[in-house]
PDB file of N, CA and C in Angstrom:
ATOM      1  N   MET A   1      49.518 125.659 108.963  1.00  0.00           N
ATOM      2  CA  MET A   1      49.648 124.217 108.956  1.00  0.00           C
ATOM      3  C   MET A   1      50.183 123.752 110.299  1.00  0.00           C
ATOM      4  N   ALA A   2      49.576 122.723 110.827  1.00  0.00           N
ATOM      5  CA  ALA A   2      49.979 122.234 112.142  1.00  0.00           C
ATOM      6  C   ALA A   2      51.339 121.557 112.062  1.00  0.00           C
ATOM      7  N   GLY A   3      52.220 121.906 112.984  1.00  0.00           N
ATOM      8  CA  GLY A   3      53.539 121.288 113.040  1.00  0.00           C
ATOM      9  C   GLY A   3      53.501 119.995 113.838  1.00  0.00           C
ATOM     10  N   ALA A   4      54.658 119.389 114.031  1.00  0.00           N
ATOM     11  CA  ALA A   4      54.745 118.114 114.734  1.00  0.00           C
ATOM     12  C   ALA A   4      54.306 118.243 116.190  1.00  0.00           C
ATOM     13  N   ASP A   5      54.475 119.428 116.761  1.00  0.00           N
ATOM     14  CA  ASP A   5      54.093 119.608 118.164  1.00  0.00           C
ATOM     15  C   ASP A   5      52.724 120.272 118.302  1.00  0.00           C
ATOM     16  N   GLU A   6      51.944 120.288 117.210  1.00  0.00           N
ATOM     17  CA  GLU A   6      50.600 120.856 117.222  1.00  0.00           C
ATOM     18  C   GLU A   6      49.616 119.867 116.622  1.00  0.00           C
ATOM     19  N   MET A   7      48.349 120.072 116.915  1.00  0.00           N
ATOM     20  CA  MET A   7      47.306 119.265 116.299  1.00  0.00           C
ATOM     21  C   MET A   7      46.048 120.107 116.161  1.00  0.00           C
ATOM     22  N   ARG A   8      45.192 119.728 115.243  1.00  0.00           N
ATOM     23  CA  ARG A   8      43.940 120.446 115.001  1.00  0.00           C
ATOM     24  C   ARG A   8      42.820 119.657 115.673  1.00  0.00           C
ATOM     25  N   VAL A   9      41.997 120.337 116.460  1.00  0.00           N
ATOM     26  CA  VAL A   9      40.904 119.680 117.164  1.00  0.00           C
ATOM     27  C   VAL A   9      39.609 120.464 117.042  1.00  0.00           C
ATOM     28  N   ARG A  10      38.502 119.753 117.226  1.00  0.00           N
ATOM     29  CA  ARG A  10      37.176 120.365 117.362  1.00  0.00           C
ATOM     30  C   ARG A  10      36.719 120.041 118.775  1.00  0.00           C
ATOM     31  N   PHE A  11      36.391 121.077 119.529  1.00  0.00           N
ATOM     32  CA  PHE A  11      35.965 120.871 120.905  1.00  0.00           C
ATOM     33  C   PHE A  11      34.489 120.487 120.929  1.00  0.00           C
ATOM     34  N   LEU A  12      34.195 119.376 121.578  1.00  0.00           N
ATOM     35  CA  LEU A  12      32.836 118.862 121.682  1.00  0.00           C
ATOM     36  C   LEU A  12      32.114 119.469 122.876  1.00  0.00           C
ATOM     37  N   GLU A  13      32.880 119.859 123.877  1.00  0.00           N
ATOM     38  CA  GLU A  13      32.370 120.500 125.090  1.00  0.00           C
ATOM     39  C   GLU A  13      33.355 121.601 125.470  1.00  0.00           C
ATOM     40  N   ALA A  14      32.921 122.510 126.314  1.00  0.00           N
ATOM     41  CA  ALA A  14      33.828 123.555 126.798  1.00  0.00           C
ATOM     42  C   ALA A  14      35.011 122.880 127.496  1.00  0.00           C
ATOM     43  N   PHE A  15      36.198 123.446 127.307  1.00  0.00           N
ATOM     44  CA  PHE A  15      37.415 122.863 127.864  1.00  0.00           C
ATOM     45  C   PHE A  15      38.368 123.972 128.271  1.00  0.00           C
ATOM     46  N   ASP A  16      38.831 123.944 129.501  1.00  0.00           N
ATOM     47  CA  ASP A  16      39.835 124.887 130.000  1.00  0.00           C
ATOM     48  C   ASP A  16      41.140 124.123 130.176  1.00  0.00           C
ATOM     49  N   TRP A  17      42.242 124.733 129.721  1.00  0.00           N
ATOM     50  CA  TRP A  17      43.548 124.077 129.817  1.00  0.00           C
ATOM     51  C   TRP A  17      44.578 125.061 130.324  1.00  0.00           C
ATOM     52  N   THR A  18      45.363 124.637 131.291  1.00  0.00           N
ATOM     53  CA  THR A  18      46.438 125.447 131.852  1.00  0.00           C
ATOM     54  C   THR A  18      47.768 124.816 131.464  1.00  0.00           C
ATOM     55  N   PRO A  19      48.600 125.525 130.710  1.00  0.00           N
ATOM     56  CA  PRO A  19      49.911 124.974 130.350  1.00  0.00           C
ATOM     57  C   PRO A  19      50.732 124.716 131.610  1.00  0.00           C
ATOM     58  N   PRO A  20      51.361 123.552 131.717  1.00  0.00           N
ATOM     59  CA  PRO A  20      52.108 123.213 132.933  1.00  0.00           C
ATOM     60  C   PRO A  20      53.230 124.191 133.262  1.00  0.00           C
ATOM     61  N   ASP A  21      53.812 124.813 132.248  1.00  0.00           N
ATOM     62  CA  ASP A  21      54.925 125.735 132.485  1.00  0.00           C
ATOM     63  C   ASP A  21      54.471 127.190 132.663  1.00  0.00           C
ATOM     64  N   ARG A  22      53.157 127.440 132.571  1.00  0.00           N
ATOM     65  CA  ARG A  22      52.614 128.801 132.727  1.00  0.00           C
ATOM     66  C   ARG A  22      51.344 128.725 133.560  1.00  0.00           C
ATOM     67  N   ARG A  23      51.480 128.411 134.826  1.00  0.00           N
ATOM     68  CA  ARG A  23      50.349 128.155 135.719  1.00  0.00           C
ATOM     69  C   ARG A  23      49.418 129.352 135.904  1.00  0.00           C
ATOM     70  N   MET A  24      49.841 130.542 135.523  1.00  0.00           N
ATOM     71  CA  MET A  24      48.998 131.730 135.675  1.00  0.00           C
ATOM     72  C   MET A  24      48.106 131.960 134.447  1.00  0.00           C
ATOM     73  N   VAL A  25      48.182 131.063 133.453  1.00  0.00           N
ATOM     74  CA  VAL A  25      47.427 131.205 132.207  1.00  0.00           C
ATOM     75  C   VAL A  25      46.448 130.044 132.086  1.00  0.00           C
ATOM     76  N   THR A  26      45.222 130.349 131.704  1.00  0.00           N
ATOM     77  CA  THR A  26      44.248 129.306 131.388  1.00  0.00           C
ATOM     78  C   THR A  26      43.639 129.634 130.041  1.00  0.00           C
ATOM     79  N   LEU A  27      43.681 128.668 129.133  1.00  0.00           N
ATOM     80  CA  LEU A  27      43.080 128.823 127.820  1.00  0.00           C
ATOM     81  C   LEU A  27      41.691 128.209 127.876  1.00  0.00           C
ATOM     82  N   ALA A  28      40.685 128.947 127.432  1.00  0.00           N
ATOM     83  CA  ALA A  28      39.300 128.476 127.457  1.00  0.00           C
ATOM     84  C   ALA A  28      38.828 128.257 126.021  1.00  0.00           C
ATOM     85  N   PHE A  29      38.328 127.065 125.755  1.00  0.00           N
ATOM     86  CA  PHE A  29      37.821 126.709 124.432  1.00  0.00           C
ATOM     87  C   PHE A  29      36.331 126.422 124.553  1.00  0.00           C
ATOM     88  N   ALA A  30      35.546 126.907 123.604  1.00  0.00           N
ATOM     89  CA  ALA A  30      34.092 126.721 123.612  1.00  0.00           C
ATOM     90  C   ALA A  30      33.710 125.474 122.822  1.00  0.00           C
ATOM     91  N   ALA A  31      32.581 124.881 123.170  1.00  0.00           N
ATOM     92  CA  ALA A  31      32.057 123.746 122.417  1.00  0.00           C
ATOM     93  C   ALA A  31      31.833 124.185 120.973  1.00  0.00           C
ATOM     94  N   GLY A  32      32.240 123.353 120.022  1.00  0.00           N
ATOM     95  CA  GLY A  32      32.094 123.671 118.607  1.00  0.00           C
ATOM     96  C   GLY A  32      33.279 124.409 118.008  1.00  0.00           C
ATOM     97  N   GLN A  33      34.156 124.931 118.834  1.00  0.00           N
ATOM     98  CA  GLN A  33      35.320 125.674 118.347  1.00  0.00           C
ATOM     99  C   GLN A  33      36.332 124.717 117.725  1.00  0.00           C
ATOM    100  N   GLU A  34      36.909 125.104 116.599  1.00  0.00           N
ATOM    101  CA  GLU A  34      38.002 124.369 115.975  1.00  0.00           C
ATOM    102  C   GLU A  34      39.259 125.199 116.139  1.00  0.00           C
ATOM    103  N   ALA A  35      40.353 124.548 116.536  1.00  0.00           N
ATOM    104  CA  ALA A  35      41.581 125.292 116.782  1.00  0.00           C
ATOM    105  C   ALA A  35      42.798 124.407 116.581  1.00  0.00           C
ATOM    106  N   THR A  36      43.908 125.039 116.227  1.00  0.00           N
ATOM    107  CA  THR A  36      45.199 124.367 116.231  1.00  0.00           C
ATOM    108  C   THR A  36      45.800 124.644 117.599  1.00  0.00           C
ATOM    109  N   VAL A  37      46.094 123.590 118.330  1.00  0.00           N
ATOM    110  CA  VAL A  37      46.586 123.707 119.699  1.00  0.00           C
ATOM    111  C   VAL A  37      47.865 122.893 119.843  1.00  0.00           C
ATOM    112  N   THR A  38      48.552 123.075 120.952  1.00  0.00           N
ATOM    113  CA  THR A  38      49.729 122.248 121.195  1.00  0.00           C
ATOM    114  C   THR A  38      49.275 120.796 121.311  1.00  0.00           C
ATOM    115  N   ARG A  39      50.147 119.888 120.951  1.00  0.00           N
ATOM    116  CA  ARG A  39      49.815 118.465 121.010  1.00  0.00           C
ATOM    117  C   ARG A  39      49.425 118.076 122.438  1.00  0.00           C
ATOM    118  N   ARG A  40      50.113 118.618 123.410  1.00  0.00           N
ATOM    119  CA  ARG A  40      49.806 118.273 124.812  1.00  0.00           C
ATOM    120  C   ARG A  40      48.384 118.694 125.180  1.00  0.00           C
ATOM    121  N   CYS A  41      47.995 119.898 124.817  1.00  0.00           N
ATOM    122  CA  CYS A  41      46.646 120.395 125.078  1.00  0.00           C
ATOM    123  C   CYS A  41      45.618 119.540 124.350  1.00  0.00           C
ATOM    124  N   GLY A  42      45.857 119.300 123.070  1.00  0.00           N
ATOM    125  CA  GLY A  42      44.917 118.530 122.270  1.00  0.00           C
ATOM    126  C   GLY A  42      44.740 117.113 122.781  1.00  0.00           C
ATOM    127  N   GLU A  43      45.841 116.467 123.131  1.00  0.00           N
ATOM    128  CA  GLU A  43      45.755 115.096 123.628  1.00  0.00           C
ATOM    129  C   GLU A  43      45.007 115.029 124.957  1.00  0.00           C
ATOM    130  N   GLU A  44      45.226 116.014 125.830  1.00  0.00           N
ATOM    131  CA  GLU A  44      44.505 116.034 127.106  1.00  0.00           C
ATOM    132  C   GLU A  44      43.009 116.238 126.875  1.00  0.00           C
ATOM    133  N   ALA A  45      42.644 117.105 125.928  1.00  0.00           N
ATOM    134  CA  ALA A  45      41.235 117.352 125.628  1.00  0.00           C
ATOM    135  C   ALA A  45      40.585 116.100 125.038  1.00  0.00           C
ATOM    136  N   VAL A  46      41.285 115.420 124.142  1.00  0.00           N
ATOM    137  CA  VAL A  46      40.752 114.196 123.538  1.00  0.00           C
ATOM    138  C   VAL A  46      40.597 113.116 124.604  1.00  0.00           C
ATOM    139  N   ARG A  47      41.608 112.940 125.458  1.00  0.00           N
ATOM    140  CA  ARG A  47      41.534 111.940 126.543  1.00  0.00           C
ATOM    141  C   ARG A  47      40.356 112.205 127.474  1.00  0.00           C
ATOM    142  N   ALA A  48      40.065 113.479 127.703  1.00  0.00           N
ATOM    143  CA  ALA A  48      38.964 113.852 128.593  1.00  0.00           C
ATOM    144  C   ALA A  48      37.602 113.736 127.905  1.00  0.00           C
ATOM    145  N   GLY A  49      37.612 113.414 126.601  1.00  0.00           N
ATOM    146  CA  GLY A  49      36.360 113.303 125.861  1.00  0.00           C
ATOM    147  C   GLY A  49      35.757 114.645 125.500  1.00  0.00           C
ATOM    148  N   LYS A  50      36.545 115.706 125.561  1.00  0.00           N
ATOM    149  CA  LYS A  50      36.062 117.059 125.293  1.00  0.00           C
ATOM    150  C   LYS A  50      36.365 117.534 123.880  1.00  0.00           C
ATOM    151  N   ALA A  51      37.178 116.768 123.129  1.00  0.00           N
ATOM    152  CA  ALA A  51      37.559 117.183 121.777  1.00  0.00           C
ATOM    153  C   ALA A  51      37.827 115.959 120.925  1.00  0.00           C
ATOM    154  N   GLU A  52      37.843 116.196 119.610  1.00  0.00           N
ATOM    155  CA  GLU A  52      38.229 115.155 118.664  1.00  0.00           C
ATOM    156  C   GLU A  52      39.239 115.751 117.705  1.00  0.00           C
ATOM    157  N   GLU A  53      40.211 114.939 117.312  1.00  0.00           N
ATOM    158  CA  GLU A  53      41.212 115.420 116.359  1.00  0.00           C
ATOM    159  C   GLU A  53      40.588 115.469 114.978  1.00  0.00           C
ATOM    160  N   ILE A  54      40.890 116.532 114.242  1.00  0.00           N
ATOM    161  CA  ILE A  54      40.382 116.691 112.880  1.00  0.00           C
ATOM    162  C   ILE A  54      41.550 117.038 111.959  1.00  0.00           C
ATOM    163  N   ALA A  55      41.320 116.892 110.659  1.00  0.00           N
ATOM    164  CA  ALA A  55      42.340 117.260 109.675  1.00  0.00           C
ATOM    165  C   ALA A  55      42.413 118.779 109.584  1.00  0.00           C
ATOM    166  N   PRO A  56      43.608 119.319 109.390  1.00  0.00           N
ATOM    167  CA  PRO A  56      43.719 120.777 109.221  1.00  0.00           C
ATOM    168  C   PRO A  56      42.997 121.222 107.958  1.00  0.00           C
ATOM    169  N   PRO A  57      42.511 122.461 107.917  1.00  0.00           N
ATOM    170  CA  PRO A  57      41.827 122.938 106.715  1.00  0.00           C
ATOM    171  C   PRO A  57      42.792 123.020 105.538  1.00  0.00           C
ATOM    172  N   LYS A  58      42.251 122.811 104.362  1.00  0.00           N
ATOM    173  CA  LYS A  58      43.079 122.917 103.152  1.00  0.00           C
ATOM    174  C   LYS A  58      43.414 124.383 102.910  1.00  0.00           C
ATOM    175  N   ARG A  59      44.631 124.627 102.473  1.00  0.00           N
ATOM    176  CA  ARG A  59      45.074 126.002 102.199  1.00  0.00           C
ATOM    177  C   ARG A  59      44.637 126.404 100.807  1.00  0.00           C
ATOM    178  N   GLN A  60      44.244 127.667 100.661  1.00  0.00           N
ATOM    179  CA  GLN A  60      43.891 128.183  99.346  1.00  0.00           C
ATOM    180  C   GLN A  60      45.137 128.700  98.652  1.00  0.00           C
ATOM    181  N   ALA A  61      45.132 128.621  97.340  1.00  0.00           N
ATOM    182  CA  ALA A  61      46.248 129.177  96.568  1.00  0.00           C
ATOM    183  C   ALA A  61      46.220 130.694  96.714  1.00  0.00           C
ATOM    184  N   LYS A  62      47.386 131.307  96.634  1.00  0.00           N
ATOM    185  CA  LYS A  62      47.500 132.754  96.784  1.00  0.00           C
ATOM    186  C   LYS A  62      46.620 133.490  95.764  1.00  0.00           C
ATOM    187  N   ALA A  63      46.547 132.986  94.540  1.00  0.00           N
ATOM    188  CA  ALA A  63      45.727 133.619  93.499  1.00  0.00           C
ATOM    189  C   ALA A  63      44.254 133.628  93.896  1.00  0.00           C
ATOM    190  N   ASP A  64      43.778 132.566  94.523  1.00  0.00           N
ATOM    191  CA  ASP A  64      42.384 132.503  94.973  1.00  0.00           C
ATOM    192  C   ASP A  64      42.120 133.561  96.040  1.00  0.00           C
ATOM    193  N   ALA A  65      43.074 133.779  96.916  1.00  0.00           N
ATOM    194  CA  ALA A  65      42.917 134.732  98.008  1.00  0.00           C
ATOM    195  C   ALA A  65      42.883 136.172  97.499  1.00  0.00           C
ATOM    196  N   GLU A  66      43.586 136.441  96.419  1.00  0.00           N
ATOM    197  CA  GLU A  66      43.651 137.795  95.877  1.00  0.00           C
ATOM    198  C   GLU A  66      42.471 138.128  94.982  1.00  0.00           C
ATOM    199  N   ALA A  67      41.736 137.126  94.534  1.00  0.00           N
ATOM    200  CA  ALA A  67      40.607 137.363  93.606  1.00  0.00           C
ATOM    201  C   ALA A  67      39.413 137.966  94.296  1.00  0.00           C
TER     202      ALA A  67
END
C-alpha cells in the first residue's frame, strides 16, 4: 500500500529519474509500467506528461492467496 510519501503511477512513455540525494543512481521506467514510486518521482513524471497517477491495486485476502 502506498504511503503518504509514495504514489502509484502508470508510465505513458519511458521515463528516467535520478533521485536528487543519490546522483549516481538513475531509475528507468518503461512505457506501460505501473509502479509505486516516491511522491517526488511520481509528481515529476506526471508534470512531464510521462505518467498518470492511478489507484493502488486492491489487496487480496490472505485466504485467497493460500487457495
